[in-house]
Coordinates of C-alpha atoms and ligand atoms in Angstrom, one line a residue:
X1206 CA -21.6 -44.1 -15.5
X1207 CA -19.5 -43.4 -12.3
X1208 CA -19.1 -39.7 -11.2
X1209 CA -15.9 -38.2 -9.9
X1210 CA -15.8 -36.0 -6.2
X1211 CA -13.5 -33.3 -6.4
X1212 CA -12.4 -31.5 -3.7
X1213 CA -10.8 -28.3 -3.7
X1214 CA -9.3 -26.8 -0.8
X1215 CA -7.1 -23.7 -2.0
X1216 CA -8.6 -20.1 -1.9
X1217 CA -7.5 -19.2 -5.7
X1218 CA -9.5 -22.4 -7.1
X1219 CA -12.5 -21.9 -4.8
X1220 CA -12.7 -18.4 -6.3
X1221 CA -12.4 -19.8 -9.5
X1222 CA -14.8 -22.5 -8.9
X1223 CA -17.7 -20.4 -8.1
X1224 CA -17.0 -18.3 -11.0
X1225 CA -17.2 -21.1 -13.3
X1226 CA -20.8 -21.1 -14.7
X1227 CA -20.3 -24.7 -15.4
X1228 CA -20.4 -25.9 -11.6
X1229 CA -24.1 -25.1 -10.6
X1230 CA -25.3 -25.5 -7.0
X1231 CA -26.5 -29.2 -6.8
X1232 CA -30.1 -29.9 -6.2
X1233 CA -30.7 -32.4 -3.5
X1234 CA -32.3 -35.7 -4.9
X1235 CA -35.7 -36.3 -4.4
X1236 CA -39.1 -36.6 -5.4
X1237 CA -40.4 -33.3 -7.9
X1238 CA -42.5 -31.6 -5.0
X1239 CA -46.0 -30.7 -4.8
X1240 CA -46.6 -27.0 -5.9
X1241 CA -46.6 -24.7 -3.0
X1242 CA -46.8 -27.4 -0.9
X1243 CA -44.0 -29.0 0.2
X1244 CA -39.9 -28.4 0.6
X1245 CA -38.9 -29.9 -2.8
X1246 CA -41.1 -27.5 -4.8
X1247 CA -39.5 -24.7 -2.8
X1248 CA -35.9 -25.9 -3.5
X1249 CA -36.9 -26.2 -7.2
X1250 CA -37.8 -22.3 -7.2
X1251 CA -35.6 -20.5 -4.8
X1252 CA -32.4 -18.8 -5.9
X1253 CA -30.0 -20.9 -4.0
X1254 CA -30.5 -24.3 -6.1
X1255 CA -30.9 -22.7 -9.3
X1256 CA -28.4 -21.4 -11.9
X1257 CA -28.8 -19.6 -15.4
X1258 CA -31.8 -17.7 -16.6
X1259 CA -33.7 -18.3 -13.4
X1260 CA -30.9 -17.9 -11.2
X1261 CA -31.1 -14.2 -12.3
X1262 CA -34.3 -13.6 -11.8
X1263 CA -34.9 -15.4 -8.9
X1264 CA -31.7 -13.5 -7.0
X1265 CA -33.3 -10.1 -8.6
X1266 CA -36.7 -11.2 -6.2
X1267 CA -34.5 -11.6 -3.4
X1268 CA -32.4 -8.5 -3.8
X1269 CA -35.8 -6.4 -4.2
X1270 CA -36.4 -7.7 -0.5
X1271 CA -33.5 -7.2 1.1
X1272 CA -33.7 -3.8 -0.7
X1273 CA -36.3 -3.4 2.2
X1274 CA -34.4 -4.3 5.1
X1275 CA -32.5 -1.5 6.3
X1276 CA -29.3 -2.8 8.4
X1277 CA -30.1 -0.3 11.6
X1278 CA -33.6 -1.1 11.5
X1279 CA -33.0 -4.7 11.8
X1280 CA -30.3 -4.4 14.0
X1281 CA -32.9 -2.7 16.5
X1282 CA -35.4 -4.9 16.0
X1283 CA -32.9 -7.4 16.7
X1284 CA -32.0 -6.0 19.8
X1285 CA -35.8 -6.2 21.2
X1286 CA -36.6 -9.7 20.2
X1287 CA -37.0 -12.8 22.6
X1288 CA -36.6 -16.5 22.6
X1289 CA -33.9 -18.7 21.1
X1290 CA -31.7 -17.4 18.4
X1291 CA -33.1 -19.4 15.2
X1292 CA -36.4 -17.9 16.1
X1293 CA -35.4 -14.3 16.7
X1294 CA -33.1 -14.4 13.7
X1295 CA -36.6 -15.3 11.1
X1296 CA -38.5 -13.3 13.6
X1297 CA -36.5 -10.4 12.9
X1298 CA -36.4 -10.6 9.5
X1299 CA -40.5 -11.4 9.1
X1300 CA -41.3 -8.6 11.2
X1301 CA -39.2 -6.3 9.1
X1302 CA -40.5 -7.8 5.9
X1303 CA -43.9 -6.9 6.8
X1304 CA -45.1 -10.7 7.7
X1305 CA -47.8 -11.2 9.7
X1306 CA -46.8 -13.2 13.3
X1307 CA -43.2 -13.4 13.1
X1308 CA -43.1 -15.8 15.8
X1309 CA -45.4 -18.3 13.9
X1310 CA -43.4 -17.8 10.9
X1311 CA -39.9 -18.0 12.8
X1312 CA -41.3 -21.9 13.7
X1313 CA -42.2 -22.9 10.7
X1314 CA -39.0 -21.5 9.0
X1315 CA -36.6 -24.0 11.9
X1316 CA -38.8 -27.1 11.1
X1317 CA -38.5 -26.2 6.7
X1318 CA -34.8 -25.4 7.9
X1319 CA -33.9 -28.9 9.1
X1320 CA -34.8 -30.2 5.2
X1321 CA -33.6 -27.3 3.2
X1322 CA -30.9 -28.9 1.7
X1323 CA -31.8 -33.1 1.4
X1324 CA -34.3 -35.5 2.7
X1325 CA -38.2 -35.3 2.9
X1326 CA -40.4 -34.6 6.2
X1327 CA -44.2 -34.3 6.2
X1328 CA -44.6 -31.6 8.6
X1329 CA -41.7 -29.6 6.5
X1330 CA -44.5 -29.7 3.9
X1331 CA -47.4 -28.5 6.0
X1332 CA -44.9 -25.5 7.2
X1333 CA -44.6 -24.6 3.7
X1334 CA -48.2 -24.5 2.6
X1335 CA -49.1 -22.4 5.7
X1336 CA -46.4 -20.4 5.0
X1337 CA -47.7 -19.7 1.1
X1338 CA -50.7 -18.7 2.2
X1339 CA -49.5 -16.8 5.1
X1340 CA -46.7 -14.3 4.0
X1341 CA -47.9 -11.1 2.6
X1342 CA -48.0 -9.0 1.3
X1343 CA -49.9 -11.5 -1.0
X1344 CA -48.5 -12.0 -4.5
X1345 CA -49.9 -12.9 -7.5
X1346 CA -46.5 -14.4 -8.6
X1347 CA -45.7 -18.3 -6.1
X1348 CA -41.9 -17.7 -7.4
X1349 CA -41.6 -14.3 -5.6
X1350 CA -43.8 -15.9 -2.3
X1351 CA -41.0 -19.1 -2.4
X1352 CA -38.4 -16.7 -2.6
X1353 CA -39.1 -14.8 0.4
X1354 CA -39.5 -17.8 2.5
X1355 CA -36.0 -19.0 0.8
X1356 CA -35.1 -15.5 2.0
X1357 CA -36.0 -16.9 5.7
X1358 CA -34.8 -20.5 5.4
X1359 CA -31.0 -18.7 4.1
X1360 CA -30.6 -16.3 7.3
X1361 CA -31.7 -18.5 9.6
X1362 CA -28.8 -21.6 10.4
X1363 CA -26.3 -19.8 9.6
X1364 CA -26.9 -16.0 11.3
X1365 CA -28.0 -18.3 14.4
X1366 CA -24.4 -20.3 14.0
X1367 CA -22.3 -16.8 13.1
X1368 CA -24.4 -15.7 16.5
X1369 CA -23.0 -18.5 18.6
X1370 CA -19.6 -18.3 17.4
X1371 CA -19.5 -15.0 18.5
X1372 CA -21.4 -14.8 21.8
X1373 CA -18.5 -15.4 24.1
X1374 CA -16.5 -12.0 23.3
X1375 CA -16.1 -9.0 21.9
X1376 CA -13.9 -10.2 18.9
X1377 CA -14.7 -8.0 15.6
X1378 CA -17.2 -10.5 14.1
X1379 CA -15.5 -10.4 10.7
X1380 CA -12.5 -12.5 12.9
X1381 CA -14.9 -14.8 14.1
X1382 CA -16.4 -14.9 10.1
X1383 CA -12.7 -15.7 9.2
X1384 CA -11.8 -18.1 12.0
X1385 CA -15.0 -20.0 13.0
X1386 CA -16.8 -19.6 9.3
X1387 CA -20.4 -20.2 9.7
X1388 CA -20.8 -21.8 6.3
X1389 CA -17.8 -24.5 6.0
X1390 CA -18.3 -26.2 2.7
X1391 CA -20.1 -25.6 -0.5
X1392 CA -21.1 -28.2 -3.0
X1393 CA -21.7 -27.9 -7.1
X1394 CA -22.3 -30.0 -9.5
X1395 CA -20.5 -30.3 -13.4
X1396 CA -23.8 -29.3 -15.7
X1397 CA -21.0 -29.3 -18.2
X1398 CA -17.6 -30.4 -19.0
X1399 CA -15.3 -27.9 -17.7
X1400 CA -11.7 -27.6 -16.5
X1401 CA -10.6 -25.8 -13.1
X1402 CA -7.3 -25.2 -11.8
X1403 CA -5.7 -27.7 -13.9
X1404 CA -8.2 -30.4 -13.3
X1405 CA -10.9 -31.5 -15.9
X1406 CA -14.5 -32.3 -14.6
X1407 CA -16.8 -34.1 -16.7
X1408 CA -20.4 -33.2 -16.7
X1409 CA -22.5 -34.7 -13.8
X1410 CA -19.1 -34.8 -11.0
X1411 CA -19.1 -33.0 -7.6
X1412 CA -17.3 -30.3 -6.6
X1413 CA -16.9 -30.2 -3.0
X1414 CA -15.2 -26.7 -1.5
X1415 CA -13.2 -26.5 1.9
X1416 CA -14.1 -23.1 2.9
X1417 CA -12.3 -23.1 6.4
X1418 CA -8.9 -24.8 5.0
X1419 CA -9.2 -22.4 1.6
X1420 CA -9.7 -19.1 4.1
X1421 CA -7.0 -20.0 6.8
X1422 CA -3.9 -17.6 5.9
X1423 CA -6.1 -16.0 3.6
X1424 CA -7.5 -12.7 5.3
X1425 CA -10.5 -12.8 2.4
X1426 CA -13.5 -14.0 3.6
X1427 CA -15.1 -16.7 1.9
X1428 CA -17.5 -18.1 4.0
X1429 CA -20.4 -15.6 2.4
X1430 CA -19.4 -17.2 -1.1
X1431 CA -18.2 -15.2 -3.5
X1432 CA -19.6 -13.2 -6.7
X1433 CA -21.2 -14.5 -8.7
X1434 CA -23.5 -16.0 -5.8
X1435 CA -22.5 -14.3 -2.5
X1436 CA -24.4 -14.6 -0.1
X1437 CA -26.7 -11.3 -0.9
X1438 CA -27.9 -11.2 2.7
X1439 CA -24.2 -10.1 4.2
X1440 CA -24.8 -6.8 5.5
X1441 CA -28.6 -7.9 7.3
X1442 CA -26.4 -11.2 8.3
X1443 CA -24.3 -9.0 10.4
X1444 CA -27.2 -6.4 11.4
X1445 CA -29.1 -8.8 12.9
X1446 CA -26.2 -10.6 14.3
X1447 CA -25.2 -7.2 16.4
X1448 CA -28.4 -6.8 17.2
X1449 CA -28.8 -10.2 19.0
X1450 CA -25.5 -10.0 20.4
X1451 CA -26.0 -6.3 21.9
X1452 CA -22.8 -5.2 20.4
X1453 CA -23.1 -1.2 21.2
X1454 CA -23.4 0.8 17.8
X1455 CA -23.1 4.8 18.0
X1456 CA -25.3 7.5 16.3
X1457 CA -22.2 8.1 14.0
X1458 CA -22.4 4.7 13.0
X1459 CA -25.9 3.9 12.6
X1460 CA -24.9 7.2 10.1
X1461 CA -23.2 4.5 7.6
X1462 CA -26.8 1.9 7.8
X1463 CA -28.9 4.2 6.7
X1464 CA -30.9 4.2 3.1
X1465 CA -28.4 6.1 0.8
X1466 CA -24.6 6.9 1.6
X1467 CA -23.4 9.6 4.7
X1468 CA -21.8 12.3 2.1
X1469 CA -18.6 14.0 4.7
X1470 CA -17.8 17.0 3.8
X1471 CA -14.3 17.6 5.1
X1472 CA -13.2 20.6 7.4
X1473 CA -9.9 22.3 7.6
X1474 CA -11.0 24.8 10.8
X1475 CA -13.2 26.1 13.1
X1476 CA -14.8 28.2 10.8
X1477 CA -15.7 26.0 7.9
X1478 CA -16.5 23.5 10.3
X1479 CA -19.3 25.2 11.2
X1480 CA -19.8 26.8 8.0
X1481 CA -20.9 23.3 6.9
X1482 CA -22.7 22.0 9.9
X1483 CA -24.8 25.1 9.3
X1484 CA -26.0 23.8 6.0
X1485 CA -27.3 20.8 7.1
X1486 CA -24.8 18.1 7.2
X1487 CA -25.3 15.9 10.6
X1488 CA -21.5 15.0 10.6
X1489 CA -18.0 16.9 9.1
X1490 CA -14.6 15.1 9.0
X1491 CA -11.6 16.8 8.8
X1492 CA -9.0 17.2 6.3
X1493 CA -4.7 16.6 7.3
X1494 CA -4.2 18.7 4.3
X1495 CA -6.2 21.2 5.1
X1496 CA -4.9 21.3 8.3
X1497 CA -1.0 20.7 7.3
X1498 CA -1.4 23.1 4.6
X1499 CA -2.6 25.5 6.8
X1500 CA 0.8 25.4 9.0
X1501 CA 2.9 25.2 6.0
X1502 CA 4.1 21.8 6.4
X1503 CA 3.2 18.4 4.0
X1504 CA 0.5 16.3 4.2
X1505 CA 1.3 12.4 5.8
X1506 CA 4.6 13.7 7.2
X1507 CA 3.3 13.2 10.7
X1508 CA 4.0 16.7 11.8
X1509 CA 0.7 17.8 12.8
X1510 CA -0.5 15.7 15.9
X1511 CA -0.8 19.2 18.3
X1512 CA -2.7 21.1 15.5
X1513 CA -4.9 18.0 14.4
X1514 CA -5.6 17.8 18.7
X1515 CA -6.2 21.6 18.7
X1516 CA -8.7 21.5 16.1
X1517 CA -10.4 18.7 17.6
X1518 CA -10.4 20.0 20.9
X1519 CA -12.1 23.2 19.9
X1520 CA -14.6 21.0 18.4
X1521 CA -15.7 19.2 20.4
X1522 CA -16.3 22.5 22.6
X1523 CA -19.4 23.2 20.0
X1524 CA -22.2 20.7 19.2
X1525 CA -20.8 19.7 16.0
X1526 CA -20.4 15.9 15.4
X1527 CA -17.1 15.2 14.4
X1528 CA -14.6 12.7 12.8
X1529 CA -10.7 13.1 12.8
X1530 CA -8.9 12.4 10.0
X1531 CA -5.3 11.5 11.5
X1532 CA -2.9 10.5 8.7
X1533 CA -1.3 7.5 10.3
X1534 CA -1.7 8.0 13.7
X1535 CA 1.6 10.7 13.8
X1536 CA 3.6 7.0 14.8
X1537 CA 4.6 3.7 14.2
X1538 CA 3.6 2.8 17.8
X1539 CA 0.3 1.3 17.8
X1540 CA 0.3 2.6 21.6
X1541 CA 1.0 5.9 20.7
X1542 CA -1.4 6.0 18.2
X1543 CA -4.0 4.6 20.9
X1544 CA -2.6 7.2 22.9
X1545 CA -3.9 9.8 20.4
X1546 CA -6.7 7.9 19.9
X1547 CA -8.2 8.2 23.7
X1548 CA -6.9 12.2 23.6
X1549 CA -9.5 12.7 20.3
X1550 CA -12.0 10.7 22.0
X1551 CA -12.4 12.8 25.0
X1552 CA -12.1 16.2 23.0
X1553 CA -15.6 14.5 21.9
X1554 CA -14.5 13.3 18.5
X1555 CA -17.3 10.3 17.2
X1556 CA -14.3 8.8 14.9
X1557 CA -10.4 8.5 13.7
X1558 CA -9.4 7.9 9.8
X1559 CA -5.8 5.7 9.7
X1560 CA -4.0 5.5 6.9
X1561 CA -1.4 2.9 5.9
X1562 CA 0.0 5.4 3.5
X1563 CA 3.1 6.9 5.0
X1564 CA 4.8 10.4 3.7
X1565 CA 7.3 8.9 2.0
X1566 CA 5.3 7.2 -1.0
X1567 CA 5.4 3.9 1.3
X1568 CA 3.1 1.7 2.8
X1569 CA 3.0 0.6 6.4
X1570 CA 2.9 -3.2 6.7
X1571 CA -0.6 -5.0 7.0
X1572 CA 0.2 -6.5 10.3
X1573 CA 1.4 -2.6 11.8
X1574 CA -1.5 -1.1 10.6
X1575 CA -3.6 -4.0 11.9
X1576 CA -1.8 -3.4 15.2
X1577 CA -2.7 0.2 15.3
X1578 CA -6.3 -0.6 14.4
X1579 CA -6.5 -3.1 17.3
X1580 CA -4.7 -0.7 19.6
X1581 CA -6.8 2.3 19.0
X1582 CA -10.0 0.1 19.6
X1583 CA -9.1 -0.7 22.7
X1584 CA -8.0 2.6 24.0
X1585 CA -11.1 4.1 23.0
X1586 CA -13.8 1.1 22.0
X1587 CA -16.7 3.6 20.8
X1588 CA -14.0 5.3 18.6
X1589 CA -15.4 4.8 15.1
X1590 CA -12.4 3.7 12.8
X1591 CA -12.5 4.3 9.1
X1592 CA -9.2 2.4 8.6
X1593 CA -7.4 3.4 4.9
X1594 CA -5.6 1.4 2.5
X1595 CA -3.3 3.7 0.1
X1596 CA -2.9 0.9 -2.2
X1597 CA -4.8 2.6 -5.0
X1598 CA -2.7 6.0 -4.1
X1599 CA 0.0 4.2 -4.8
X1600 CA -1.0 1.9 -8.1
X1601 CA -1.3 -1.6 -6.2
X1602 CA -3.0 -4.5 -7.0
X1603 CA -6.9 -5.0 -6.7
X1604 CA -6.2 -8.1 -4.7
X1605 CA -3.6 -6.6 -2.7
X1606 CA -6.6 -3.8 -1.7
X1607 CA -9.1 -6.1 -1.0
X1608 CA -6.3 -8.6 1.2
X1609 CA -5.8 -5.4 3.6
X1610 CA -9.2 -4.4 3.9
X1611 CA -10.1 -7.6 5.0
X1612 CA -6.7 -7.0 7.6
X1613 CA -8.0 -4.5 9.0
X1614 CA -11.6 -5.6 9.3
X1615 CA -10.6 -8.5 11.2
X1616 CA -8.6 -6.2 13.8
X1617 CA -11.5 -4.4 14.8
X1618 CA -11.8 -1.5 12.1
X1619 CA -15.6 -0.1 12.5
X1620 CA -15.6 0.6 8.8
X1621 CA -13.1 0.8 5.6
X1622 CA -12.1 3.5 3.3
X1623 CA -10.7 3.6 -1.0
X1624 CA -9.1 6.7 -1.8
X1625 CA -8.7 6.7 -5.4
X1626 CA -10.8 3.9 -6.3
X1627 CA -13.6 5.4 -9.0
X1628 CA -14.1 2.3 -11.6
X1629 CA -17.9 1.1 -10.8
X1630 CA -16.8 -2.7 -11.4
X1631 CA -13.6 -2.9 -9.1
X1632 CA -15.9 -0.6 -6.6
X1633 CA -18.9 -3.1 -6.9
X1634 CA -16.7 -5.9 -6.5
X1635 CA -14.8 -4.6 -3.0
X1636 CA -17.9 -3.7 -1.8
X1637 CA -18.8 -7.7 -2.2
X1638 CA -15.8 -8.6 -0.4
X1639 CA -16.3 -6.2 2.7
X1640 CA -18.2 -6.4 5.5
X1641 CA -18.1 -2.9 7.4
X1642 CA -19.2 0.3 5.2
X1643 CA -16.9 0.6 2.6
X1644 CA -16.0 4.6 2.5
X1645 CA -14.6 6.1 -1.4
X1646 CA -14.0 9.7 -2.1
X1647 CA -15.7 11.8 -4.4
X1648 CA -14.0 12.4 -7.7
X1649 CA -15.9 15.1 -9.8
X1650 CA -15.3 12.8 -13.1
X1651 CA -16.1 9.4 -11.1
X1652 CA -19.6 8.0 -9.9
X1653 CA -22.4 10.1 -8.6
X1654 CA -23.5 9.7 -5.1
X1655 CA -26.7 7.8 -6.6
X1656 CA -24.5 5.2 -8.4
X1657 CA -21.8 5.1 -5.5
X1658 CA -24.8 4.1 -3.6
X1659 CA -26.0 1.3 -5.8
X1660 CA -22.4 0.1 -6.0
X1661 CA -22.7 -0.7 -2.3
X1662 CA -20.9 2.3 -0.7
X1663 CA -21.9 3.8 2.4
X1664 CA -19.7 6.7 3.2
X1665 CA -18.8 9.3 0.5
X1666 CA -15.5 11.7 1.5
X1667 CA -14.9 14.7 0.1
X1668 CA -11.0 14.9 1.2
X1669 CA -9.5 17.8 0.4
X1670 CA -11.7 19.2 -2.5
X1671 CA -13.6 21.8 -0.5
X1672 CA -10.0 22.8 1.0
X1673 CA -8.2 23.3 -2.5
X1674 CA -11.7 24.7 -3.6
X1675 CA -11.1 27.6 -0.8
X1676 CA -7.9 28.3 -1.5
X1677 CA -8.4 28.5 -5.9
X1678 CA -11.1 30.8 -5.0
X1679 CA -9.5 33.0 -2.7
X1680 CA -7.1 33.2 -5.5
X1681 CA -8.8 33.8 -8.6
X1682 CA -10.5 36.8 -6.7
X1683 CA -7.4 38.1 -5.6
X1684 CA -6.1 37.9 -9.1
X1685 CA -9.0 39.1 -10.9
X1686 CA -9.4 41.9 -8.9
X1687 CA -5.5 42.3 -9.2
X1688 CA -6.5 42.4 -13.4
X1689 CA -9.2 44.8 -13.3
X1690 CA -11.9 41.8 -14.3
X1691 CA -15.2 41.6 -11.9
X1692 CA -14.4 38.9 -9.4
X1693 CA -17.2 35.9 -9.1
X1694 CA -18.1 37.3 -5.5
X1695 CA -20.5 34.9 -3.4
X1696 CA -18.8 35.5 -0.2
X1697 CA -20.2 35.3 3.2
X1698 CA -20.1 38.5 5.4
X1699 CA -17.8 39.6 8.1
X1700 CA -20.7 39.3 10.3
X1701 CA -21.7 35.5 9.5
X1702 CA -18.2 34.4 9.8
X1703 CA -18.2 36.2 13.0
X1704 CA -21.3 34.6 13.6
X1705 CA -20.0 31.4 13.5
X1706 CA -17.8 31.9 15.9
X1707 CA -20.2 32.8 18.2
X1708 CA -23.1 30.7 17.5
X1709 CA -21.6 27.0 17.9
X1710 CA -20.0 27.3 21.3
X1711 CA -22.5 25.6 22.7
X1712 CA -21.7 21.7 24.5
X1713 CA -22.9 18.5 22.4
X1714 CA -25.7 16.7 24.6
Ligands
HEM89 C1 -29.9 -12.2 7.1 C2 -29.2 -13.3 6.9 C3 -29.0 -13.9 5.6 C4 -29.8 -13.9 4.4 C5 -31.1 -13.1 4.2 C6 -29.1 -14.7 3.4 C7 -29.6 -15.0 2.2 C8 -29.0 -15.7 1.2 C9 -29.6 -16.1 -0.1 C10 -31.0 -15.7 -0.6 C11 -28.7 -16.9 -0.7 C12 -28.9 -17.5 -2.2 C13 -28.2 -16.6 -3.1 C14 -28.0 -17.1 -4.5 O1 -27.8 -18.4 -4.7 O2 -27.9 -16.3 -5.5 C15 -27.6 -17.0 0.1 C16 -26.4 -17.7 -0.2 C17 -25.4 -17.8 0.6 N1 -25.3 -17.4 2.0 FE1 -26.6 -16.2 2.9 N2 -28.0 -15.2 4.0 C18 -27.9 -14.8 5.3 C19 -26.9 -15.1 6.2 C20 -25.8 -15.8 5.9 C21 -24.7 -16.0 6.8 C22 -24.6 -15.6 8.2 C23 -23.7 -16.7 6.1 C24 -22.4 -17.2 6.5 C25 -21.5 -16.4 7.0 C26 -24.3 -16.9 4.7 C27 -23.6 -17.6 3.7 C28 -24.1 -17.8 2.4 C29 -23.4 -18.5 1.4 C30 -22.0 -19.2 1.5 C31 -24.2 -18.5 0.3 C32 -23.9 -19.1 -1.1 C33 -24.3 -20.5 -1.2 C34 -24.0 -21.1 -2.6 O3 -23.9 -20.4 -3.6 O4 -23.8 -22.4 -2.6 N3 -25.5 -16.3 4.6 N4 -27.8 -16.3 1.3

């Protein structure tokens, strides 16, 4: 029986490919391996060459482990390591696992490396039995030990390769993800009859994928695979990747690495400002309703550049952290916006929001948005941008979401942000296609913080609800007390407000 090759070079049909359950990563040939002893046996029990039942299970070990790995943590960690790349890449990643010698570890991980996927080599297999009775902590189960070292063998080529690609510049490295991919082809193999984008593939043909020629006019990333078998190791990929490449990362966004989501609560003044900063939140945002409202004006009409600079300017005259949320920029000139941009940065704001929503129910195009985005970090490179897709505002297309986000992460934009979007499934799956924080707001009838968390989000908004909160409560006093009802009354004093005033005039160290 003669098998078929079939290549498939257009981003639709890759997607579709590794969707199909049918087309199972391909196994390279070779002899069944000796148990905990050599590289076959731990291609024959590692996630990445297995599909089905104990594809599940075995992804569920690595995900637990990765569970550990906290992005900043690695990301310093990273940053102190020595030696070549490979090695500091597994070296990392050992050391933050909890494995004892790193460095011994990092070696043997380059030599299984080399094998990993086809051919046979002695002192592969001697790596592999020290390293099953090396890495701890010890378990009881060999399938969870061979997936942790899979864990290793996975980050190490290609974080090293994404490392190199990106060592000569500053480029944002989900450009250098999209236009120098690290991982270039993929290969499955028919475990059953199946039909793909209009071609029919009989059990035991090869599907080979074109990752670079698929991505290329695309802006969505493929080159960490995509659901069901992305690469679960994206956001450590890119950690470690910083790290080794010293990329400066600010305290406000080491905020978005850490353990569960940053919750912003979003500011309208002074006052509530530090109202909030009082109560224990490290960072506020602000609202452009709260502040447009405030001026009797609309929200996204770009009439509020000198009060959005006031409020940031008084600010950044306290010790409160602070991020800026700008509508648009006030203009369609990505200089202007820069312009802006530098002005918040040196009133001491830590980070901008753009929108590509524009007041009149519009949106800007990808490439202007992109252009203000690329603008604004170069004006003002330790500027955090959260940069906003309406599309959901405005009752687009999933795919038409995702396609920006990807935009604007390839222009530079520190992190990206969903208003609107509350379905778990289309939230767990942008958060799969993203690789900077992904930022949704709160919606009281939508996921808790908890599940928002477990969805993959990493910055929580609360927009304008504390705003519209204020001002309902203000009224329904006003109007109870108008009705001769007893008001709900848990007001703070004249003093504390006054108080507030005084008490956070203090400069930011
Ligand atoms: C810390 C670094 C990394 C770790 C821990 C890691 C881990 C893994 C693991 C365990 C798998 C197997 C998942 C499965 O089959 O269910 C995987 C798959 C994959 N990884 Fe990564 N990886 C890392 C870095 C990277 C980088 C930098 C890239 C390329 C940009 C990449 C691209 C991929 C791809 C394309 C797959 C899917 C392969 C396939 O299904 O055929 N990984 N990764």
């Amino acid at each position: 029986m003669t098998y078929s090759t079939h290549v498939f070079d257009r981003f639709a049909d890759v997607r579709v490919v590794l969707a199909d359950p049918a087309l199972a990563p391909q196994l390279p040939a070779g002899d069944r391996g000796k148990v905990g002893a050599s590289v076959a046996w731990l291609r024959e029990t590692v996630a990445r060459f297995s599909f089905g039942e104990d594809h599940r299970r075995r992804r569920a070990m690595v995900a637990a482990d990765l569970a550990k790995l906290e992005p900043a943590t690695l990301r310093r960690l990273a940053m102190s390591s020595d030696g070549e790349v490979q090695l500091r890449v597994v070296s990392t990643l050992a050391a933050a696992l909890g494995i004892p010698e790193p460095d011994a570890v990092a070696e043997a991980i380059t030599v299984i490396a080399e094998t990993y996927f086809g051919g046979n080599d002695a002192a592969a297999d001697e790596r592999v039995a020290w390293l099953v009775s090396h890495v701890e902590p010890r378990e009881a189960d060999l399938e969870v030990t061979a997936n942790r070292i899979g864990l290793l063998v996975q980050a190490c080529t290609a974080t090293a390769a994404l490392v190199e690609a990106a060592s000569d510049s500053d480029t944002p490295l989900a450009r250098i993800l999209h236009e120098s991919p690290p991982v270039s082809d993929m290969r499955r193999i028919a475990i059953r009859a199946t039909r793909v984008a209009g071609r029919d593939i009989r059990e035991g043909d090869v599907v080979l994928l074109d990752l670079v020629t698929a991505q290329r006019g695309h802006p969505e990333l493929l080159t960490f695979g995509a659901p069901q078998r992305i690469c679960p190791g994206r956001a450590q990929a890119v950690a470690v990747a910083e790290g080794l490449l010293e990329r400066p990362r600010t305290a406000f966004a080491d905020l978005h690495h850490q353990t569960s989501p940053l919750l912003l609560p979003n500011a309208w003044d002074h006052a509530s400002a530090v109202a909030l900063v009082a109560q224990g939140f490290p960072v506020i945002a602000t609202t452009s309703l709260g502040v447009a409202a405030a001026m009797g004006v609309s929200d996204g009409a770009a009439e509020t550049m000198e009060a959005t600079l006031m409020l940031a300017r008084r600010l950044g005259q306290s010790s409160i952290m602070f991020t800026i949320d700008a509508e648009g920029g006030f203009s369609d000139d990505p200089m202007e916006v820069a312009e802006l941009a530098r002005k918040l940065h040196d009133a001491g704001a830590v980070g901008i929001n753009l929108e590509d929503g524009r007041g009149d129910g519009t949106l800007s195009s990808v490439e202007q948005h992109a252009a203000k985005i690329s603008a604004v970090k170069a004006a003002a490179p330790s500027l955090f941008v959260n940069a906003r897709t309406d599309t959901y505002w405005l009752m687009r297309q999933w795919d038409e979401t995702a396609q920006r986000l990807a935009a604007y992460e390839q222009a530079g934009a520190d992190g990206v942000f969903v208003p609107a979007l509350s379905d778990p499934d289309q939230i767990a799956a942008l958060s799969a296609t993203v690789i900077t924080p992904l930022n949704i707001l709160y919606s009281p009838t939508g996921p808790t913080i908890a599940e928002l968390a477990a969805l993959g989000v990493r910055r929580v908004s609360l927009g304008s609800l504390l705003y519209r909160s204020a001002v309902t409560g203000a009224v329904n006093i006003a109007t109870a007390i108008r009705d001769g009802k007893s008001p709900e009354l848990a007001a703070l004093s004249y003093a504390e407000i006054q108080g507030l005033a005084d008490g956070a005039t203090k400069p930011r160290t």
